Amino acid sequence: MEADIHTLYTSGFYRVIDFKCRCTDCRTSKPEYSESFSISYVRKGNFLFNVFRHALDSYSGCVLVTKPGYERTVTHTHEVPDECTIFDFRNDFHAALVDQYGNLPFFRNPDLHSTLIRTTPEMEFLHHHILRLILTQAGSKLEIDNLVLEVIEKTLARIGDYTPDHRINLRLKKNHLITIETAKAYITENFCNDISLLEIARHCCVSPFHFSRIFKTFTGEPPHRFLLSVRLKNAELLLKNSNLPVADAAFSSGFNSIEYFTSAFRQRYHCPPAAYRKSIPA
């Protein structure tokens, strides 16, 4: 497969790889062999990940989880070349991972080589945040390592039987996949501002009514709930990884009311922000 592949970051147990396909026609690649366990966030495009009688329909909002030791092909189904962020793990870490999560059917079933899951807004923001820390060189090794461990935890917690979402058909993806990619990028870059539905819809060049409907179809969340989840995740990371006062963490995450922030945070994390910070191991 023709692609630009660059290692963005290397740690003791994984690499973060930027994958940008350069194929522009709809064709199937030659068989390729996977040698490592990986978690791949699909940023752009649409492709079928073909492995052992399964064709996993991959597009923005999906994460591919793959085990080592199998062959796969990729069929391109979208005019925009796909882009992925790949968390590629060392084989000795994969062995430790199997020891930790070996009871999951995904690891027990030798015929299940790869699977696909849908992301949550928190997972999408976590991926975005890790990339930002790497590209700006703003994060310490320990902080990035801990965030990658959280990626593993949240990904494996959502693994189940793969079922394609038939509401998101080929025509919908062809017409509006770029819309959703653009909208999510806009939200994750501007969540600290007081952005409106009309502002996001205009940025994506669609009507607010149409945008709200297709956004929920693709993400499972209305735009305001997606934005709230992103803000809460950013606030949680600030409480974990900085000494900012709770009020500053709230305002830096886009909340303009401490009362609303505290109520939303308590509902999501089952305790108020100050108590959550105190519960974090030193």
mmCIF file of N, CA and C in Angstrom, residues 61-154:
data_model
loop_
_atom_site.group_PDB
_atom_site.id
_atom_site.type_symbol
_atom_site.label_atom_id
_atom_site.label_comp_id
_atom_site.label_asym_id
_atom_site.label_seq_id
_atom_site.Cartn_x
_atom_site.Cartn_y
_atom_site.Cartn_z
ATOM 1 N N GLY A 61 -14.154 8.076 13.957
ATOM 2 C CA GLY A 61 -15.014 7.642 15.050
ATOM 3 C C GLY A 61 -14.879 6.170 15.340
ATOM 4 N N CYS A 62 -14.012 5.484 14.590
ATOM 5 C CA CYS A 62 -13.766 4.058 14.796
ATOM 6 C C CYS A 62 -12.306 3.830 15.210
ATOM 7 N N VAL A 63 -12.104 2.770 15.962
ATOM 8 C CA VAL A 63 -10.771 2.363 16.378
ATOM 9 C C VAL A 63 -10.572 0.899 16.016
ATOM 10 N N LEU A 64 -9.495 0.621 15.313
ATOM 11 C CA LEU A 64 -9.122 -0.757 14.977
ATOM 12 C C LEU A 64 -8.204 -1.314 16.051
ATOM 13 N N VAL A 65 -8.530 -2.493 16.541
ATOM 14 C CA VAL A 65 -7.678 -3.181 17.507
ATOM 15 C C VAL A 65 -7.187 -4.455 16.843
ATOM 16 N N THR A 66 -5.870 -4.613 16.737
ATOM 17 C CA THR A 66 -5.319 -5.745 15.989
ATOM 18 C C THR A 66 -4.304 -6.500 16.816
ATOM 19 N N LYS A 67 -4.340 -7.826 16.679
ATOM 20 C CA LYS A 67 -3.368 -8.695 17.338
ATOM 21 C C LYS A 67 -2.250 -9.058 16.370
ATOM 22 N N PRO A 68 -1.096 -9.412 16.867
ATOM 23 C CA PRO A 68 -0.003 -9.824 15.968
ATOM 24 C C PRO A 68 -0.247 -11.210 15.393
ATOM 25 N N GLY A 69 0.337 -11.438 14.204
ATOM 26 C CA GLY A 69 0.342 -12.775 13.640
ATOM 27 C C GLY A 69 -0.784 -13.069 12.673
ATOM 28 N N TYR A 70 -1.132 -12.122 11.812
ATOM 29 C CA TYR A 70 -2.190 -12.390 10.853
ATOM 30 C C TYR A 70 -1.928 -11.587 9.578
ATOM 31 N N GLU A 71 -2.598 -11.976 8.512
ATOM 32 C CA GLU A 71 -2.553 -11.227 7.264
ATOM 33 C C GLU A 71 -3.854 -10.450 7.090
ATOM 34 N N ARG A 72 -3.757 -9.284 6.446
ATOM 35 C CA ARG A 72 -4.945 -8.500 6.156
ATOM 36 C C ARG A 72 -4.753 -7.774 4.829
ATOM 37 N N THR A 73 -5.856 -7.335 4.260
ATOM 38 C CA THR A 73 -5.825 -6.423 3.112
ATOM 39 C C THR A 73 -6.706 -5.227 3.448
ATOM 40 N N VAL A 74 -6.530 -4.172 2.698
ATOM 41 C CA VAL A 74 -7.323 -2.956 2.900
ATOM 42 C C VAL A 74 -7.975 -2.585 1.573
ATOM 43 N N THR A 75 -9.288 -2.361 1.604
ATOM 44 C CA THR A 75 -10.030 -1.925 0.425
ATOM 45 C C THR A 75 -10.469 -0.484 0.625
ATOM 46 N N HIS A 76 -10.075 0.386 -0.272
ATOM 47 C CA HIS A 76 -10.423 1.799 -0.165
ATOM 48 C C HIS A 76 -11.814 2.023 -0.743
ATOM 49 N N THR A 77 -12.666 2.700 0.026
ATOM 50 C CA THR A 77 -14.053 2.917 -0.390
ATOM 51 C C THR A 77 -14.419 4.391 -0.415
ATOM 52 N N HIS A 78 -13.454 5.267 -0.264
ATOM 53 C CA HIS A 78 -13.725 6.705 -0.188
ATOM 54 C C HIS A 78 -12.701 7.451 -1.022
ATOM 55 N N GLU A 79 -13.122 8.550 -1.601
ATOM 56 C CA GLU A 79 -12.216 9.299 -2.474
ATOM 57 C C GLU A 79 -11.121 10.019 -1.700
ATOM 58 N N VAL A 80 -11.335 10.249 -0.402
ATOM 59 C CA VAL A 80 -10.318 10.896 0.419
ATOM 60 C C VAL A 80 -9.411 9.818 1.013
ATOM 61 N N PRO A 81 -8.107 9.874 0.783
ATOM 62 C CA PRO A 81 -7.195 8.875 1.367
ATOM 63 C C PRO A 81 -7.299 8.866 2.884
ATOM 64 N N ASP A 82 -7.226 7.669 3.467
ATOM 65 C CA ASP A 82 -7.412 7.558 4.905
ATOM 66 C C ASP A 82 -6.161 7.975 5.673
ATOM 67 N N GLU A 83 -6.416 8.441 6.904
ATOM 68 C CA GLU A 83 -5.354 8.808 7.835
ATOM 69 C C GLU A 83 -5.657 8.164 9.184
ATOM 70 N N CYS A 84 -4.620 7.649 9.827
ATOM 71 C CA CYS A 84 -4.780 6.990 11.121
ATOM 72 C C CYS A 84 -3.644 7.387 12.061
ATOM 73 N N THR A 85 -3.935 7.356 13.347
ATOM 74 C CA THR A 85 -2.904 7.411 14.381
ATOM 75 C C THR A 85 -2.803 6.017 14.966
ATOM 76 N N ILE A 86 -1.620 5.415 14.886
ATOM 77 C CA ILE A 86 -1.434 4.027 15.302
ATOM 78 C C ILE A 86 -0.594 3.979 16.575
ATOM 79 N N PHE A 87 -1.152 3.387 17.619
ATOM 80 C CA PHE A 87 -0.389 3.087 18.829
ATOM 81 C C PHE A 87 0.097 1.649 18.684
ATOM 82 N N ASP A 88 1.382 1.507 18.419
ATOM 83 C CA ASP A 88 1.984 0.211 18.092
ATOM 84 C C ASP A 88 2.825 -0.248 19.276
ATOM 85 N N PHE A 89 2.513 -1.433 19.835
ATOM 86 C CA PHE A 89 3.103 -1.864 21.098
ATOM 87 C C PHE A 89 4.141 -2.971 20.904
ATOM 88 N N ARG A 90 5.167 -2.919 21.737
ATOM 89 C CA ARG A 90 6.221 -3.938 21.700
ATOM 90 C C ARG A 90 5.635 -5.307 22.060
ATOM 91 N N ASN A 91 6.249 -6.355 21.537
ATOM 92 C CA ASN A 91 5.721 -7.699 21.762
ATOM 93 C C ASN A 91 5.818 -8.136 23.217
ATOM 94 N N ASP A 92 6.849 -7.691 23.935
ATOM 95 C CA ASP A 92 6.917 -8.067 25.341
ATOM 96 C C ASP A 92 5.803 -7.385 26.145
ATOM 97 N N PHE A 93 5.424 -6.178 25.728
ATOM 98 C CA PHE A 93 4.297 -5.521 26.392
ATOM 99 C C PHE A 93 2.986 -6.213 26.029
ATOM 100 N N HIS A 94 2.869 -6.695 24.794
ATOM 101 C CA HIS A 94 1.674 -7.432 24.406
ATOM 102 C C HIS A 94 1.499 -8.672 25.274
ATOM 103 N N ALA A 95 2.593 -9.345 25.592
ATOM 104 C CA ALA A 95 2.509 -10.519 26.467
ATOM 105 C C ALA A 95 1.991 -10.124 27.851
ATOM 106 N N ALA A 96 2.465 -8.993 28.366
ATOM 107 C CA ALA A 96 1.977 -8.511 29.666
ATOM 108 C C ALA A 96 0.509 -8.105 29.573
ATOM 109 N N LEU A 97 0.120 -7.556 28.435
ATOM 110 C CA LEU A 97 -1.264 -7.147 28.219
ATOM 111 C C LEU A 97 -2.193 -8.368 28.234
ATOM 112 N N VAL A 98 -1.760 -9.439 27.606
ATOM 113 C CA VAL A 98 -2.563 -10.669 27.600
ATOM 114 C C VAL A 98 -2.689 -11.228 29.014
ATOM 115 N N ASP A 99 -1.619 -11.133 29.798
ATOM 116 C CA ASP A 99 -1.705 -11.565 31.196
ATOM 117 C C ASP A 99 -2.746 -10.755 31.959
ATOM 118 N N GLN A 100 -2.828 -9.461 31.649
ATOM 119 C CA GLN A 100 -3.741 -8.576 32.372
ATOM 120 C C GLN A 100 -5.181 -8.714 31.887
ATOM 121 N N TYR A 101 -5.370 -8.830 30.575
ATOM 122 C CA TYR A 101 -6.709 -8.816 29.986
ATOM 123 C C TYR A 101 -7.055 -10.123 29.279
ATOM 124 N N GLY A 102 -6.360 -11.190 29.645
ATOM 125 C CA GLY A 102 -6.517 -12.453 28.931
ATOM 126 C C GLY A 102 -7.894 -13.064 28.992
ATOM 127 N N ASN A 103 -8.733 -12.628 29.913
ATOM 128 C CA ASN A 103 -10.087 -13.183 30.010
ATOM 129 C C ASN A 103 -11.035 -12.622 28.965
ATOM 130 N N LEU A 104 -10.624 -11.550 28.284
ATOM 131 C CA LEU A 104 -11.482 -11.000 27.226
ATOM 132 C C LEU A 104 -11.580 -11.992 26.072
ATOM 133 N N PRO A 105 -12.792 -12.204 25.540
ATOM 134 C CA PRO A 105 -12.938 -13.116 24.395
ATOM 135 C C PRO A 105 -12.034 -12.738 23.228
ATOM 136 N N PHE A 106 -11.751 -11.447 23.066
ATOM 137 C CA PHE A 106 -10.894 -11.003 21.970
ATOM 138 C C PHE A 106 -9.517 -11.650 22.044
ATOM 139 N N PHE A 107 -8.983 -11.817 23.233
ATOM 140 C CA PHE A 107 -7.668 -12.437 23.388
ATOM 141 C C PHE A 107 -7.745 -13.960 23.438
ATOM 142 N N ARG A 108 -8.882 -14.509 23.869
ATOM 143 C CA ARG A 108 -9.006 -15.961 23.993
ATOM 144 C C ARG A 108 -9.292 -16.636 22.664
ATOM 145 N N ASN A 109 -9.927 -15.923 21.754
ATOM 146 C CA ASN A 109 -10.366 -16.526 20.491
ATOM 147 C C ASN A 109 -9.253 -16.435 19.445
ATOM 148 N N PRO A 110 -8.634 -17.560 19.059
ATOM 149 C CA PRO A 110 -7.537 -17.506 18.084
ATOM 150 C C PRO A 110 -8.004 -17.159 16.672
ATOM 151 N N ASP A 111 -9.310 -17.259 16.413
ATOM 152 C CA ASP A 111 -9.828 -16.919 15.088
ATOM 153 C C ASP A 111 -10.206 -15.444 14.968
ATOM 154 N N LEU A 112 -10.142 -14.724 16.080
ATOM 155 C CA LEU A 112 -10.485 -13.302 16.067
ATOM 156 C C LEU A 112 -9.188 -12.504 16.052
ATOM 157 N N HIS A 113 -8.801 -12.063 14.868
ATOM 158 C CA HIS A 113 -7.510 -11.403 14.710
ATOM 159 C C HIS A 113 -7.582 -9.890 14.884
ATOM 160 N N SER A 114 -8.734 -9.323 14.608
ATOM 161 C CA SER A 114 -8.878 -7.873 14.683
ATOM 162 C C SER A 114 -10.333 -7.545 14.935
ATOM 163 N N THR A 115 -10.578 -6.373 15.549
ATOM 164 C CA THR A 115 -11.944 -5.941 15.768
ATOM 165 C C THR A 115 -12.007 -4.426 15.668
ATOM 166 N N LEU A 116 -13.240 -3.925 15.599
ATOM 167 C CA LEU A 116 -13.471 -2.498 15.440
ATOM 168 C C LEU A 116 -14.422 -2.043 16.529
ATOM 169 N N ILE A 117 -14.133 -0.902 17.143
ATOM 170 C CA ILE A 117 -15.038 -0.344 18.134
ATOM 171 C C ILE A 117 -15.346 1.101 17.772
ATOM 172 N N ARG A 118 -16.462 1.606 18.298
ATOM 173 C CA ARG A 118 -16.808 3.019 18.139
ATOM 174 C C ARG A 118 -16.218 3.790 19.314
ATOM 175 N N THR A 119 -15.716 4.971 19.031
ATOM 176 C CA THR A 119 -15.141 5.783 20.093
ATOM 177 C C THR A 119 -16.235 6.488 20.886
ATOM 178 N N THR A 120 -15.828 7.015 22.038
ATOM 179 C CA THR A 120 -16.632 7.968 22.794
ATOM 180 C C THR A 120 -16.003 9.349 22.602
ATOM 181 N N PRO A 121 -16.718 10.430 22.925
ATOM 182 C CA PRO A 121 -16.083 11.751 22.859
ATOM 183 C C PRO A 121 -14.823 11.843 23.723
ATOM 184 N N GLU A 122 -14.844 11.179 24.883
ATOM 185 C CA GLU A 122 -13.668 11.196 25.762
ATOM 186 C C GLU A 122 -12.471 10.530 25.089
ATOM 187 N N MET A 123 -12.713 9.415 24.407
ATOM 188 C CA MET A 123 -11.631 8.730 23.702
ATOM 189 C C MET A 123 -11.089 9.587 22.568
ATOM 190 N N GLU A 124 -11.985 10.258 21.855
ATOM 191 C CA GLU A 124 -11.545 11.125 20.754
ATOM 192 C C GLU A 124 -10.675 12.265 21.285
ATOM 193 N N PHE A 125 -11.099 12.858 22.401
ATOM 194 C CA PHE A 125 -10.311 13.959 22.949
ATOM 195 C C PHE A 125 -8.985 13.454 23.510
ATOM 196 N N LEU A 126 -8.986 12.265 24.117
ATOM 197 C CA LEU A 126 -7.748 11.688 24.642
ATOM 198 C C LEU A 126 -6.733 11.500 23.515
ATOM 199 N N HIS A 127 -7.184 10.985 22.394
ATOM 200 C CA HIS A 127 -6.324 10.818 21.216
ATOM 201 C C HIS A 127 -5.796 12.178 20.746
ATOM 202 N N HIS A 128 -6.695 13.160 20.643
ATOM 203 C CA HIS A 128 -6.300 14.507 20.220
ATOM 204 C C HIS A 128 -5.286 15.110 21.197
ATOM 205 N N HIS A 129 -5.511 14.921 22.482
ATOM 206 C CA HIS A 129 -4.642 15.506 23.513
ATOM 207 C C HIS A 129 -3.240 14.895 23.461
ATOM 208 N N ILE A 130 -3.164 13.583 23.267
ATOM 209 C CA ILE A 130 -1.857 12.924 23.164
ATOM 210 C C ILE A 130 -1.094 13.461 21.963
ATOM 211 N N LEU A 131 -1.769 13.571 20.823
ATOM 212 C CA LEU A 131 -1.104 14.106 19.633
ATOM 213 C C LEU A 131 -0.608 15.535 19.867
ATOM 214 N N ARG A 132 -1.416 16.346 20.528
ATOM 215 C CA ARG A 132 -1.014 17.736 20.788
ATOM 216 C C ARG A 132 0.212 17.788 21.682
ATOM 217 N N LEU A 133 0.237 16.966 22.722
ATOM 218 C CA LEU A 133 1.400 16.941 23.624
ATOM 219 C C LEU A 133 2.663 16.514 22.882
ATOM 220 N N ILE A 134 2.522 15.542 21.973
ATOM 221 C CA ILE A 134 3.676 15.053 21.224
ATOM 222 C C ILE A 134 4.162 16.101 20.226
ATOM 223 N N LEU A 135 3.236 16.670 19.462
ATOM 224 C CA LEU A 135 3.622 17.584 18.389
ATOM 225 C C LEU A 135 4.144 18.914 18.916
ATOM 226 N N THR A 136 3.661 19.327 20.083
ATOM 227 C CA THR A 136 4.146 20.585 20.670
ATOM 228 C C THR A 136 5.280 20.363 21.663
ATOM 229 N N GLN A 137 5.600 19.068 21.913
ATOM 230 C CA GLN A 137 6.631 18.707 22.891
ATOM 231 C C GLN A 137 6.324 19.301 24.262
ATOM 232 N N ALA A 138 5.033 19.353 24.598
ATOM 233 C CA ALA A 138 4.607 19.965 25.853
ATOM 234 C C ALA A 138 4.415 18.949 26.975
ATOM 235 N N GLY A 139 4.400 17.666 26.651
ATOM 236 C CA GLY A 139 4.138 16.653 27.669
ATOM 237 C C GLY A 139 5.385 15.896 28.081
ATOM 238 N N SER A 140 5.446 15.524 29.344
ATOM 239 C CA SER A 140 6.555 14.697 29.815
ATOM 240 C C SER A 140 6.345 13.252 29.376
ATOM 241 N N LYS A 141 7.419 12.461 29.410
ATOM 242 C CA LYS A 141 7.305 11.047 29.049
ATOM 243 C C LYS A 141 6.305 10.334 29.950
ATOM 244 N N LEU A 142 6.358 10.635 31.241
ATOM 245 C CA LEU A 142 5.467 9.953 32.179
ATOM 246 C C LEU A 142 4.009 10.304 31.911
ATOM 247 N N GLU A 143 3.735 11.578 31.603
ATOM 248 C CA GLU A 143 2.363 11.989 31.326
ATOM 249 C C GLU A 143 1.835 11.296 30.073
ATOM 250 N N ILE A 144 2.630 11.279 29.015
ATOM 251 C CA ILE A 144 2.189 10.641 27.772
ATOM 252 C C ILE A 144 2.017 9.145 27.962
ATOM 253 N N ASP A 145 2.941 8.502 28.671
ATOM 254 C CA ASP A 145 2.813 7.070 28.935
ATOM 255 C C ASP A 145 1.512 6.759 29.672
ATOM 256 N N ASN A 146 1.181 7.570 30.671
ATOM 257 C CA ASN A 146 -0.044 7.330 31.436
ATOM 258 C C ASN A 146 -1.286 7.524 30.568
ATOM 259 N N LEU A 147 -1.232 8.494 29.673
ATOM 260 C CA LEU A 147 -2.366 8.709 28.774
ATOM 261 C C LEU A 147 -2.532 7.548 27.796
ATOM 262 N N VAL A 148 -1.427 6.988 27.326
ATOM 263 C CA VAL A 148 -1.498 5.837 26.424
ATOM 264 C C VAL A 148 -2.054 4.620 27.167
ATOM 265 N N LEU A 149 -1.674 4.449 28.426
ATOM 266 C CA LEU A 149 -2.261 3.364 29.216
ATOM 267 C C LEU A 149 -3.772 3.555 29.351
ATOM 268 N N GLU A 150 -4.209 4.803 29.459
ATOM 269 C CA GLU A 150 -5.642 5.070 29.529
ATOM 270 C C GLU A 150 -6.315 4.742 28.195
ATOM 271 N N VAL A 151 -5.631 5.012 27.080
ATOM 272 C CA VAL A 151 -6.156 4.623 25.768
ATOM 273 C C VAL A 151 -6.404 3.121 25.736
ATOM 274 N N ILE A 152 -5.435 2.337 26.209
ATOM 275 C CA ILE A 152 -5.588 0.883 26.235
ATOM 276 C C ILE A 152 -6.789 0.489 27.091
ATOM 277 N N GLU A 153 -6.865 1.064 28.289
ATOM 278 C CA GLU A 153 -7.935 0.708 29.222
ATOM 279 C C GLU A 153 -9.311 1.006 28.631
ATOM 280 N N LYS A 154 -9.480 2.202 28.079
ATOM 281 C CA LYS A 154 -10.783 2.585 27.557
ATOM 282 C C LYS A 154 -11.125 1.803 26.286
#
